Short mmCIF file of C-alpha atoms in Angstrom, two decimals:
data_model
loop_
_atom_site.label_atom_id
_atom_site.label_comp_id
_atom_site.label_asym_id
_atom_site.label_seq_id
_atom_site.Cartn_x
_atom_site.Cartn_y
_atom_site.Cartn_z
CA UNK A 1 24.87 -15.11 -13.85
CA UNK A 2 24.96 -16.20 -10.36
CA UNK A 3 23.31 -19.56 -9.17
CA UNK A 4 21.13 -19.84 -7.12
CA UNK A 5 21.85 -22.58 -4.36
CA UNK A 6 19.66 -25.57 -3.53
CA UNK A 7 19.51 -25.14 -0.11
CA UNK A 8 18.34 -21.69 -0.38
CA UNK A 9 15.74 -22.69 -3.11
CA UNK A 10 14.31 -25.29 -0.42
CA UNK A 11 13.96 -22.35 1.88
CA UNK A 12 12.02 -20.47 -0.40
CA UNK A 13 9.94 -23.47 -1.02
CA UNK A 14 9.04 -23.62 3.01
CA UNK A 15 8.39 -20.26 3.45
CA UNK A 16 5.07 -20.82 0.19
CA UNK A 17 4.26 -23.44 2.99
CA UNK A 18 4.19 -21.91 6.17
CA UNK A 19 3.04 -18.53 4.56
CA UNK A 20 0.57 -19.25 1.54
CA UNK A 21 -0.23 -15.24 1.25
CA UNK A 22 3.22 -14.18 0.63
CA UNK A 23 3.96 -13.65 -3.08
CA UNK A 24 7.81 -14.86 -3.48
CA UNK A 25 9.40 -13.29 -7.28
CA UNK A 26 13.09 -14.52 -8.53
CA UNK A 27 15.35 -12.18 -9.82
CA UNK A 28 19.03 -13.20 -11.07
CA UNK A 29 20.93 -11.58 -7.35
CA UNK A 30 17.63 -12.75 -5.07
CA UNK A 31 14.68 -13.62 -3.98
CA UNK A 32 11.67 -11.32 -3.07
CA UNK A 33 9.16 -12.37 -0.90
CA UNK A 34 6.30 -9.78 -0.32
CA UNK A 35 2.35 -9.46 1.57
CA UNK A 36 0.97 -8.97 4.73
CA UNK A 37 2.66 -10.30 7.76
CA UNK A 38 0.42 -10.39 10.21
CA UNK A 39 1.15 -9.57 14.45
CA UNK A 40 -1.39 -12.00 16.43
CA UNK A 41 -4.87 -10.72 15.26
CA UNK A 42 -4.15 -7.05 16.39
CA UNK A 43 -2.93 -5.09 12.93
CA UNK A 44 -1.10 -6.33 9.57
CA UNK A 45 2.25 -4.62 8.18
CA UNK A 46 2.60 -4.99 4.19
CA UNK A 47 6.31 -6.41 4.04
CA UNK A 48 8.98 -7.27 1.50
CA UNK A 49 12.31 -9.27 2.42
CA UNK A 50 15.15 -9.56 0.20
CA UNK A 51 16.59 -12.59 0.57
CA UNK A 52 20.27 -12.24 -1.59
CA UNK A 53 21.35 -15.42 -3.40
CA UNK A 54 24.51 -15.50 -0.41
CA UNK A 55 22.46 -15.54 2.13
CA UNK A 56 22.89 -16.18 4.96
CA UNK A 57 26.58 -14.04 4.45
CA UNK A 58 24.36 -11.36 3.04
CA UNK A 59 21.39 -10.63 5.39
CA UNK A 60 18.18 -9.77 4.18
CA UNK A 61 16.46 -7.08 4.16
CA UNK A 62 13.29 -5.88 4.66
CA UNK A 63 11.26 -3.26 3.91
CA UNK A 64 7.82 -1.93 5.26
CA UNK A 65 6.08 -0.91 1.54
CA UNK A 66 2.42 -0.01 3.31
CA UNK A 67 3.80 3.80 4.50
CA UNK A 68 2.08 2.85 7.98
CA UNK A 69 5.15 3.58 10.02
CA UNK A 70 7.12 7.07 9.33
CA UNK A 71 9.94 6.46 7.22
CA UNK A 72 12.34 8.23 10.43
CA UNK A 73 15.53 7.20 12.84
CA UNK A 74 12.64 7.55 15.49
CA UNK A 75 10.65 4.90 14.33
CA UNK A 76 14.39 2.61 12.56
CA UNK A 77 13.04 2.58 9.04
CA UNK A 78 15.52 4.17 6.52
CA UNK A 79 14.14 6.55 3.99
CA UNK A 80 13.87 4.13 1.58
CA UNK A 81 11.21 1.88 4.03
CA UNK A 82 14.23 -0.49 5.30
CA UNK A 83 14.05 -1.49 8.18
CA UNK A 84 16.95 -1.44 10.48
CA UNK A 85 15.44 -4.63 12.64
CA UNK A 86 18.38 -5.60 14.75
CA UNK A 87 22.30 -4.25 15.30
CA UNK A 88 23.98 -5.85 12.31
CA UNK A 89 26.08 -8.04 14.30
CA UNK A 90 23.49 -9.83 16.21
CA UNK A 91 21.87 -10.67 12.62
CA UNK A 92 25.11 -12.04 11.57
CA UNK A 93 25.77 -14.12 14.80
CA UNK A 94 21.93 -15.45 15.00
CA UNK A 95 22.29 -16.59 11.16
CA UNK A 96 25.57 -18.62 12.14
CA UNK A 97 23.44 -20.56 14.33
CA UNK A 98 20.12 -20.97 12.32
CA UNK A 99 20.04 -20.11 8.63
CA UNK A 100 16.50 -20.93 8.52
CA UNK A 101 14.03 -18.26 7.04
CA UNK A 102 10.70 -19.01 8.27
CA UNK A 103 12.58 -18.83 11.90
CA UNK A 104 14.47 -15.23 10.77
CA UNK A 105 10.83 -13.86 9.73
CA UNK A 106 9.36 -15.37 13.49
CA UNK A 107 12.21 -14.43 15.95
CA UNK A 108 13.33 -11.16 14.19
CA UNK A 109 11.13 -9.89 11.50
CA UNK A 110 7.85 -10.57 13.20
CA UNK A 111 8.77 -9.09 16.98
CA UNK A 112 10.32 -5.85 14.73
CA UNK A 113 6.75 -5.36 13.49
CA UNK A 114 4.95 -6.40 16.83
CA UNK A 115 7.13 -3.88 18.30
CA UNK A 116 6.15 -1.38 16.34
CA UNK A 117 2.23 -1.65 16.87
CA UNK A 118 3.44 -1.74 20.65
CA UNK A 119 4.62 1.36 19.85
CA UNK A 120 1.86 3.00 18.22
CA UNK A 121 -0.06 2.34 21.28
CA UNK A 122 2.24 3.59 23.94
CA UNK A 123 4.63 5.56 22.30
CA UNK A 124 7.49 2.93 24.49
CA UNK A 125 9.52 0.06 22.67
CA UNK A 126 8.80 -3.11 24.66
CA UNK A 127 12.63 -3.69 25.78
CA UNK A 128 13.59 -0.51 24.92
CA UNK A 129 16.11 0.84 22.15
CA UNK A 130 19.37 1.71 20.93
CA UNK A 131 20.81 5.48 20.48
CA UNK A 132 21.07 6.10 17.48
CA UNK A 133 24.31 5.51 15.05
CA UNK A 134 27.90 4.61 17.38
CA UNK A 135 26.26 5.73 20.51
CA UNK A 136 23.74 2.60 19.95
CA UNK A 137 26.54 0.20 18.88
CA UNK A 138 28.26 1.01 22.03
CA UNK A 139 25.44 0.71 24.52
CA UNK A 140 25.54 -3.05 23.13
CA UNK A 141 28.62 -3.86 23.74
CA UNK A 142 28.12 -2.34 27.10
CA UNK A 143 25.50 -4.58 27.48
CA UNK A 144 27.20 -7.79 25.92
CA UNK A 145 30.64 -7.43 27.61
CA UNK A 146 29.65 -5.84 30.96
CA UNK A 147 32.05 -2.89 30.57
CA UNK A 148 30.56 1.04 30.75
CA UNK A 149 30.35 3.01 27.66
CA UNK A 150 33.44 5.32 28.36
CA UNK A 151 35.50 2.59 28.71
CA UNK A 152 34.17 0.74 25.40
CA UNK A 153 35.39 4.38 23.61
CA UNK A 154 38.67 3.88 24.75
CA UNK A 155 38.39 0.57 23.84
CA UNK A 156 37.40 1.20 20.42
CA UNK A 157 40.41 3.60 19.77
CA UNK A 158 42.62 0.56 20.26
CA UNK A 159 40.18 -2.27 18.33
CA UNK A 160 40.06 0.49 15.18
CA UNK A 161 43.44 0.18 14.62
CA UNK A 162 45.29 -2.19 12.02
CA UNK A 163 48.27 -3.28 13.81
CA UNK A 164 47.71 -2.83 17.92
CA UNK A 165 50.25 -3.06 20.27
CA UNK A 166 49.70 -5.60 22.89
CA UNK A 167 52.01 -4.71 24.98
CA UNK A 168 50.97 -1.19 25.47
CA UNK A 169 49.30 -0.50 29.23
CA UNK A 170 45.45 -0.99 28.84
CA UNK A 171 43.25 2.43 29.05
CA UNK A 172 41.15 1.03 31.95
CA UNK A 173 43.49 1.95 34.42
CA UNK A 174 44.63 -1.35 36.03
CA UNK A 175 47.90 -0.57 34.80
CA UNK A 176 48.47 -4.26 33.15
CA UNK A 177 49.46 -4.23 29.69
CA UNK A 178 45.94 -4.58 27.23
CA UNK A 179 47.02 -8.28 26.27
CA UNK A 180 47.19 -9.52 30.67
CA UNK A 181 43.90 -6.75 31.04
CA UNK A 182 41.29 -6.42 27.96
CA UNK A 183 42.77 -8.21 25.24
CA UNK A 184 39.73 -10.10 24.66
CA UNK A 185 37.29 -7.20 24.73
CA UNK A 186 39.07 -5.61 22.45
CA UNK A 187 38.97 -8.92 20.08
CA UNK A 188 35.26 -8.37 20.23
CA UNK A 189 34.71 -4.90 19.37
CA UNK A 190 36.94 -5.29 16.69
CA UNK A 191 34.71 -8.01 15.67
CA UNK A 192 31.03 -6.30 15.97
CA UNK A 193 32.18 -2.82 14.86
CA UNK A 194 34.85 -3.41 12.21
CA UNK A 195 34.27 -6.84 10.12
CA UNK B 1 -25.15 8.62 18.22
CA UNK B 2 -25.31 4.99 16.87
CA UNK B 3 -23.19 3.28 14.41
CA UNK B 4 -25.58 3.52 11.72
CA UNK B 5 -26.71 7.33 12.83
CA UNK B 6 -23.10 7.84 12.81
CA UNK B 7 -22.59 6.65 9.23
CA UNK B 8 -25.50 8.54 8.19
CA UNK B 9 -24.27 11.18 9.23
CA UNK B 10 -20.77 10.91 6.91
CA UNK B 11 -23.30 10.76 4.62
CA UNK B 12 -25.29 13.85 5.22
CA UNK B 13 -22.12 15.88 5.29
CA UNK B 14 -20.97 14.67 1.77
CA UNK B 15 -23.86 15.00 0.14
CA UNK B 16 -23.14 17.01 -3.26
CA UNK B 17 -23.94 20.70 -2.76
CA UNK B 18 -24.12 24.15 -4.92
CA UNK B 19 -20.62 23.90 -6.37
CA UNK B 20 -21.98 20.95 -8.81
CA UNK B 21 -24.02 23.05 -10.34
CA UNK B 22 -20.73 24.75 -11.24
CA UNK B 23 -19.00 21.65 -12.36
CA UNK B 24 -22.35 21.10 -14.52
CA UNK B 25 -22.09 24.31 -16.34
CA UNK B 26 -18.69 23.70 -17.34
CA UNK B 27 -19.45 20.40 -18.61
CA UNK B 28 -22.31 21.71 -20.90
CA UNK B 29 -19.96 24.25 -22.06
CA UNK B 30 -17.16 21.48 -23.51
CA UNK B 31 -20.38 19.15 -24.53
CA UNK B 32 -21.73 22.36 -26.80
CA UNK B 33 -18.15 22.96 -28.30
CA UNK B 34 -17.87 19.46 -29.14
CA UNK B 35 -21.33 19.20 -30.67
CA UNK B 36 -20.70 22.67 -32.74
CA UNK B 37 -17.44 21.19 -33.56
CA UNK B 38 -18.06 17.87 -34.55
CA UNK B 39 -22.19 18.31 -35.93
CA UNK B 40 -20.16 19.34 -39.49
CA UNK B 41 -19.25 15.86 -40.37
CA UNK B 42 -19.64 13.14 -38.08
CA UNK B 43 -22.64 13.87 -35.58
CA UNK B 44 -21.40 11.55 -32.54
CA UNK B 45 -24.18 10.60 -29.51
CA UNK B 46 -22.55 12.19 -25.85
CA UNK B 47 -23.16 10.66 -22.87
CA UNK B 48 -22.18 11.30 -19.51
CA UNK B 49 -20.64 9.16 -17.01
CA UNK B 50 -18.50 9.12 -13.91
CA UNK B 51 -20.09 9.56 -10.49
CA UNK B 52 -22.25 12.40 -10.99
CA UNK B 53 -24.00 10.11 -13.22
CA UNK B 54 -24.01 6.63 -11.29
CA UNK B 55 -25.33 8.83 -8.03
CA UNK B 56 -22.49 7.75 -6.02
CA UNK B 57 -20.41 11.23 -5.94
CA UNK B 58 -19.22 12.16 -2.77
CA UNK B 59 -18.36 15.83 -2.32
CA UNK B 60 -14.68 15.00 -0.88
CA UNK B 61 -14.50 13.57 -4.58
CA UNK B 62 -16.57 13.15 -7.89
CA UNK B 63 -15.90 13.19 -11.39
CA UNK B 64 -18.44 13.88 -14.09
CA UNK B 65 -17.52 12.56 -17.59
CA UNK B 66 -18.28 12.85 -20.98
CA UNK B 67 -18.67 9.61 -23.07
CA UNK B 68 -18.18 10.75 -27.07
CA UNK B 69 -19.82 8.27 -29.04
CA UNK B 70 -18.53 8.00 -32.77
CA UNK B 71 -19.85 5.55 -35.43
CA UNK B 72 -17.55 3.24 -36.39
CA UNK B 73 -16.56 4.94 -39.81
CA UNK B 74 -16.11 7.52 -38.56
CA UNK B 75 -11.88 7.30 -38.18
CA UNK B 76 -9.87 5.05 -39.84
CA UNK B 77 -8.25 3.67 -35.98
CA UNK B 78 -8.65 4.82 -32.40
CA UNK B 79 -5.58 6.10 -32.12
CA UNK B 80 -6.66 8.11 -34.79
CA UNK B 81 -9.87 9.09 -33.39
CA UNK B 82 -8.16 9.45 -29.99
CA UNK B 83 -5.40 11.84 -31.09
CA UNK B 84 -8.22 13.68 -33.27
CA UNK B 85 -10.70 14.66 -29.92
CA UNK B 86 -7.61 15.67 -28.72
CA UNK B 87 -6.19 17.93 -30.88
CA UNK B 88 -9.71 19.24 -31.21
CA UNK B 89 -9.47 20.19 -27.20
CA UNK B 90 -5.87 21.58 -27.44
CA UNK B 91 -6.89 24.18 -30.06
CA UNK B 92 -9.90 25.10 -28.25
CA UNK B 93 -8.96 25.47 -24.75
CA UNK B 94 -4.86 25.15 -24.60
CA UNK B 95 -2.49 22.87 -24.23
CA UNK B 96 -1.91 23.64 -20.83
CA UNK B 97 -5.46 22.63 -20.04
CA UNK B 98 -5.46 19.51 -21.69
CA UNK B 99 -4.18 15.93 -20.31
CA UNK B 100 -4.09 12.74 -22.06
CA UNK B 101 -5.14 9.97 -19.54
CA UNK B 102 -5.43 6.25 -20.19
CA UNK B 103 -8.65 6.17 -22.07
CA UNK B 104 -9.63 10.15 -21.98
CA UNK B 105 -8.47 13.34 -21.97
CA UNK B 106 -8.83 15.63 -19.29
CA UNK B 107 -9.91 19.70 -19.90
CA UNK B 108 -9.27 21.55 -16.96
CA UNK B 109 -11.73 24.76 -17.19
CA UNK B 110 -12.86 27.09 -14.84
CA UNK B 111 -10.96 25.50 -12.30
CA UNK B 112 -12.95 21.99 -13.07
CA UNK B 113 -11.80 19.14 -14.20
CA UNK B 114 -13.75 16.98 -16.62
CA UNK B 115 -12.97 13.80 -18.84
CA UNK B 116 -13.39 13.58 -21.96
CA UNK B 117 -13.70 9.87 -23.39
CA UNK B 118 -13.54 8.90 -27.14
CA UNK B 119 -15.86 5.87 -27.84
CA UNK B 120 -16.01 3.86 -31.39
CA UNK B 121 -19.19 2.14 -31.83
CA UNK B 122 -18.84 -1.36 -32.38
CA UNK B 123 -22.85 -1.51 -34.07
CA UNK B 124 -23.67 1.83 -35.19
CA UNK B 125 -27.17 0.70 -34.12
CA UNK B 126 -25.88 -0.33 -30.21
CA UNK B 127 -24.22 1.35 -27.45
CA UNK B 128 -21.02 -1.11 -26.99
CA UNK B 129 -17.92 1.20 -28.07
CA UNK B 130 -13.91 0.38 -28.19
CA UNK B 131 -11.89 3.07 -25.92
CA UNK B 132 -8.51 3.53 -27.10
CA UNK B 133 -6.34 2.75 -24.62
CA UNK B 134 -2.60 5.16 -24.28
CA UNK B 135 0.43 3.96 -23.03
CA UNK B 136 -0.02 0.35 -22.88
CA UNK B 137 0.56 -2.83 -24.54
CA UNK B 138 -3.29 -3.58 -25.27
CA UNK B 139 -4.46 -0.62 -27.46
CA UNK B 140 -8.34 -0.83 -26.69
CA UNK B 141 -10.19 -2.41 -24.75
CA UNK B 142 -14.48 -2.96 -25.24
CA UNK B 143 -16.79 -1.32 -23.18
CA UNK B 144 -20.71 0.10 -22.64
CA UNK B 145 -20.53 3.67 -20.78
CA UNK B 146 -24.64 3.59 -20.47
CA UNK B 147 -24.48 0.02 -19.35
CA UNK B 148 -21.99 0.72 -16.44
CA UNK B 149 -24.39 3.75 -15.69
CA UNK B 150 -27.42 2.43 -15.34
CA UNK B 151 -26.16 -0.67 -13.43
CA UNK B 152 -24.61 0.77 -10.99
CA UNK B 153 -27.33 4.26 -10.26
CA UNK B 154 -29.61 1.36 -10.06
CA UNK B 155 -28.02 -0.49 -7.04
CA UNK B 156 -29.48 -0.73 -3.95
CA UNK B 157 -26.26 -0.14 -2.48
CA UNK B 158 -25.08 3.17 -3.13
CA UNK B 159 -25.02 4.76 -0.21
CA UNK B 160 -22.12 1.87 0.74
CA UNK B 161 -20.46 2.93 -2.32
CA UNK B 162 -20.33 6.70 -0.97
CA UNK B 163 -19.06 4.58 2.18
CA UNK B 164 -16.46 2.97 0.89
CA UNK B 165 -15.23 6.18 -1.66
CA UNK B 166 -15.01 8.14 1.50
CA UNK B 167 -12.79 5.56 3.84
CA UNK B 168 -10.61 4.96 0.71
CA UNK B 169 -9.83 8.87 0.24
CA UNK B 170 -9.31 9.00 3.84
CA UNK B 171 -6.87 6.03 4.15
CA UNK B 172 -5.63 6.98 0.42
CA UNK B 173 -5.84 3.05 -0.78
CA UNK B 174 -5.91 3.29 -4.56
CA UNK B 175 -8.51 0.79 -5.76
CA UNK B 176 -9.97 1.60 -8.73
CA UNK B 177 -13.59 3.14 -8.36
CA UNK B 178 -15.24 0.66 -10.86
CA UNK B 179 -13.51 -2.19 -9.24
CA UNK B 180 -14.89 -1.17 -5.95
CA UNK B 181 -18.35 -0.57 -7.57
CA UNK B 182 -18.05 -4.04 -8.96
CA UNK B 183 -17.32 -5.75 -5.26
CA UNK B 184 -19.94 -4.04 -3.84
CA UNK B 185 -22.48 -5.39 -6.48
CA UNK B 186 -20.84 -8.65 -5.98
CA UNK B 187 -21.35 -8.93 -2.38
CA UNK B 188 -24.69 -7.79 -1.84
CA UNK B 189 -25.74 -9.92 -5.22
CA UNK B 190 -27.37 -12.92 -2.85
CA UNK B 191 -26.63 -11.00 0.81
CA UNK B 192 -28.92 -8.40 2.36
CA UNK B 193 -28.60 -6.52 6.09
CA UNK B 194 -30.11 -3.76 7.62
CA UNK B 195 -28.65 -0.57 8.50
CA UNK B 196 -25.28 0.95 7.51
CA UNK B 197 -23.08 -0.14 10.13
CA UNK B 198 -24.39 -3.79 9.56
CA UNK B 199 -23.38 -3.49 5.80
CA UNK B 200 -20.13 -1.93 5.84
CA UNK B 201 -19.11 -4.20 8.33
CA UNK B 202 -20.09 -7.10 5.83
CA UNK B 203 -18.41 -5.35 3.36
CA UNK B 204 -15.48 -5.16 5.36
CA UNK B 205 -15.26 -8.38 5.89
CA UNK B 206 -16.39 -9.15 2.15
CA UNK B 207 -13.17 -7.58 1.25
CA UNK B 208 -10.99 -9.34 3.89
CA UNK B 209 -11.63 -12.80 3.15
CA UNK B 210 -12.20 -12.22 -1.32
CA UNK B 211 -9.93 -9.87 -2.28
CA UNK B 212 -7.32 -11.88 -3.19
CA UNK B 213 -8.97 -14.31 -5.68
CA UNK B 214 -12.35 -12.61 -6.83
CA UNK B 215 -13.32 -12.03 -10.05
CA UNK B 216 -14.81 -8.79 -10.66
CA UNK B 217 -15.69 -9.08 -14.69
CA UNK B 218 -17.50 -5.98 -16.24
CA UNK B 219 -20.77 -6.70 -16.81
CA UNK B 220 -20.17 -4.92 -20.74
CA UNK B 221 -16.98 -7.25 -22.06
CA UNK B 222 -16.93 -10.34 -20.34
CA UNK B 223 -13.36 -10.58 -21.79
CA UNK B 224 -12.68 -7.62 -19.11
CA UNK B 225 -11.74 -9.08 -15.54
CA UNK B 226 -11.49 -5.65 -14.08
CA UNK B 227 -9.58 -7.88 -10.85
CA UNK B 228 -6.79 -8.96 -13.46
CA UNK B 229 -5.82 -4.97 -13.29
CA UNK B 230 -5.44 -5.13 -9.39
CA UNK B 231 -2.26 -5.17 -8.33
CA UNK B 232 -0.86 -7.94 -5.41
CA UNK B 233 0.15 -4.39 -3.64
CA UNK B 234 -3.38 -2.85 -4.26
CA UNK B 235 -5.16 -6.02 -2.77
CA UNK B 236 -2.81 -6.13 0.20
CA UNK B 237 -3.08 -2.65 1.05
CA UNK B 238 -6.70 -2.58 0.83
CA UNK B 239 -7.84 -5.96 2.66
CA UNK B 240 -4.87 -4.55 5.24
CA UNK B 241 -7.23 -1.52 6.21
CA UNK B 242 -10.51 -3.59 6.09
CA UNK B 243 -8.82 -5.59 8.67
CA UNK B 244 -7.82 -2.52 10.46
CA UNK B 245 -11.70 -1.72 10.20
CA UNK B 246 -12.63 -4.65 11.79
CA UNK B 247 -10.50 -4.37 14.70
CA UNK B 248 -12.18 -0.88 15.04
CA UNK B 249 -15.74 -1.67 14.27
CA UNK B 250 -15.11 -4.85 16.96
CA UNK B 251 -14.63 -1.81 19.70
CA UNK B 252 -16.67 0.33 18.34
CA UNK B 253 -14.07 3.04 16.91
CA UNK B 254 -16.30 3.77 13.97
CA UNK B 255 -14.22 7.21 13.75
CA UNK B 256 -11.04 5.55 13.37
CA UNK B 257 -12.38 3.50 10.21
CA UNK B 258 -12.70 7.15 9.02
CA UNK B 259 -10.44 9.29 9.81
CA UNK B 260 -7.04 10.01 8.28
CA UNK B 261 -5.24 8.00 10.43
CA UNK B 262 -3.28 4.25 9.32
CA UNK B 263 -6.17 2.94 11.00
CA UNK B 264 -4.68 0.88 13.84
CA UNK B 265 -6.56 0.44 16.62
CA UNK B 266 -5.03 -1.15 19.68
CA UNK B 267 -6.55 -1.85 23.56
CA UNK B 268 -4.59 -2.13 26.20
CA UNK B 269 -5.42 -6.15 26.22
CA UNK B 270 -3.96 -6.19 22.89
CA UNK B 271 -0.61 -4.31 23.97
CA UNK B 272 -0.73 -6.31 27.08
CA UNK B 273 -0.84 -9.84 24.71
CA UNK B 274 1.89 -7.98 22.56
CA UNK B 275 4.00 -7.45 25.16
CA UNK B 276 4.13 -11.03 26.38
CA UNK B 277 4.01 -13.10 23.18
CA UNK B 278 7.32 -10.79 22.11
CA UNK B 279 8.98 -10.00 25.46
CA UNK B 280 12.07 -11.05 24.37
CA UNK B 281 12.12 -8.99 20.68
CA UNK B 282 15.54 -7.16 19.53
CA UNK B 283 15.96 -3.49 20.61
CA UNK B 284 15.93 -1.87 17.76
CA UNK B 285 18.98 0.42 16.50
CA UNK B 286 19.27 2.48 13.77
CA UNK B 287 22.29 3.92 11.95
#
């Protein structure tokens, strides 16, 4: 049977505090904390987070059990009610930084949710979204490294391999080789969309 | 319209109409098989309960019981007497027709359906009964079918009952009708408004800031805390749409309280406030 870790236990213990209507269970692989999380005064969502004993390697996850929001890509809920809150990779890099759960459930959970009510009411996401599947993931990087999509896809050919040649000239078209051009990009993508 | 005209008016269209009578007829049928069947030997007292009897049926639902009232020598256990009503049922109108349910049986006839519930009397001389209970740990539980009647066709408060029946099929929160009968006795016990919009909105928020600790024990067994039965999930759900309610009622969006919708009700202050308290939220991706 695993064990479950102090720190994590402590966590657990602050979010009773700073949420006294959550209902947290223990089961032998994680916690379950479950109720209404509430967006300003404006509408409640009934919630339940997973929080896995090796957290924060294993994210949480959390599901919307009040069948309020369609269970559809549209709307990023899974059809099992889990919600896909974030691009994996920017859960994993904001939980290297702060493992804390009360600030996951504030500055990611929460805004999800808020989002969501935002919108039911105008039928717009309030920073807009991600495609759908790889077409998403890549509009991120886009984003992140500054580099257009097509160029990402070529990219991505070259980070997907196992053993990449250096050496070889880089697909962008400056005619350096990949490790004087986008060696580093490549690093990255490797990073977000294969570990 | 006003609020309360407009609540009335819910009202007026769910009155019960004709097609009772139906449901009636059907009813007497089963109660004169069971009396035939059972007058031989053991000569139990019938009663009838559900909605139809408490006067808080709604036509978008009702149910309209049968209470069977044996002495209590009259089986040697509930199961006993339980499985025995039963079989009774199944012989008479078909398997197919018949359903066990927690503590009755269901006979679906003539496209009705009607419950059948097997009482034991505790005092032959008194109307407090066991009910077997199926498929549980706790195989009976103490009741008093003509108690929970006439408390509850005798409340002030039915037509908020018939209120709150109709928002809860509409935003399909399962809350058990007795419970809810019980928190509406409850609230009103030392509160009183005027006009429906004025209750259900206390109600509403009755519901909002209770639900999670109140005790709703039947007035029959106080052994029974019908709230012990609620589920964390059932109390969430339904103080979640009596906040929804609020937010409604608050800008006057009576029609959203009941309608089939999930209730949310948003102005475009409220998605402006959104907005700017979470400007800086995650676009959301999904796989």
């Amino acid at each position: 049977m695993k064990v479950m870790n102090k720190a994590l236990e402590d966590e657990i213990l602050l979010i009773q505090k700073e949420y006294p209507n959550f209902k947290v269970s223990k089961q032998v692989d994680k916690f379950i904390i479950s109720g209404l999380l509430e967006i300003l005064k404006f509408g409640d969502y009934e919630i339940e987070i997973d929080i896995p004993i090796d957290y924060p390697k294993s994210h949480p996850i959390i599901r919307e059990i009040g069948e309020d929001i369609p269970k559809i890509n549209d709307r990023h809920i899974n059809g099992d009610g889990t919600c896909c809150i974030a691009i994996k990779y920017r859960i994993t890099r904001y939980l290297q930084e702060d493992t804390s759960i009360v600030n996951f459930i504030e500055t990611k959970v929460k805004p999800f949710f808020a989002n969501q009510l935002y919108f039911e009411a105008t039928g717009k996401w309030i920073n807009g979204e991600y495609s759908h599947g790889i077409e998403g993931i890549y509009e991120y990087i886009s984003e992140e490294l500054q580099i257009e999509v097509p160029l990402i896809k070529r990219l991505t050919s070259i980070a997907r391999k196992s053993i990449i040649n250096w050496n070889k000239t880089c697909p962008c078209g400056s005619m350096k080789s990949i490790k004087k051009c986008h060696k580093i990009d490549i690093v990255k993508i490797k990073k977000i969309i294969f570990e | 319209m006003t609020n309360h005209e407009y609540l009335k008016s819910l009202l007026d269209n769910e009155k019960i109409d004709h097609t009772v009578e139906e449901t009636k007829s059907t009813r007497k049928e089963i109660k004169d098989f069971l009396i035939n069947y059972y007058s031989k030997d053991k000569n139990p007292d019938y009663v009838y309960s559900g909605s139809i009897a408490k006067n808080t049926a709604i036509k978008s639902k009702y149910d309209i019981d049968i209470g069977i009232l044996f002495n209590n020598e009259d089986f040697d256990s509930l199961q006993g007497m339980f499985d025995d009503v039963k079989a009774v049922l199944k012989k008479e109108y078909g398997s197919a027709s018949i359903r066990e349910q927690n503590v009755s049986i269901r006979v679906q006839l003539n496209s009705h359906d009607i419950d059948i519930v097997p009482c034991r009397r505790i005092d032959n001389d008194k109307n407090d009964v066991f009910l077997h209970i199926e498929r549980t740990e706790n195989t009976r539980i103490q009741s008093n079918i003509h108690n929970h009647v006439d408390i509850v066709k005798n409340m002030s408060e039915l037509d908020i009952i018939k209120l709150l029946k109709l928002w809860k099929i509409q935003k399909a929160i399962k809350f058990k009708s007795f419970a809810l009968e019980l928190l509406v006795k409850k609230a009103f016990e030392n509160e009183s408004k005027i006009g429906l919009d004025k209750k259900f909105e206390y109600m509403m928020k009755y519901i909002r800031d209770n639900i999670d600790t109140i005790s709703l024990v039947d007035p029959s067994n106080s052994n029974n805390n019908v709230s012990d039965s609620l589920t964390d999930n059932q109390k969430n759900n339904i103080k979640k749409y009596a906040k929804r309610a609020l937010i409604a009622i608050d800008n006057d969006k009576y029609e959203i309280v009941f309608d089939n919708s999930n209730g949310i009700y948003t102005t475009e202050d409220s998605v402006t406030e959104i907005k700017t308290a979470y400007e800086s939220t995650e676009k959301p991706w999904s796989n």
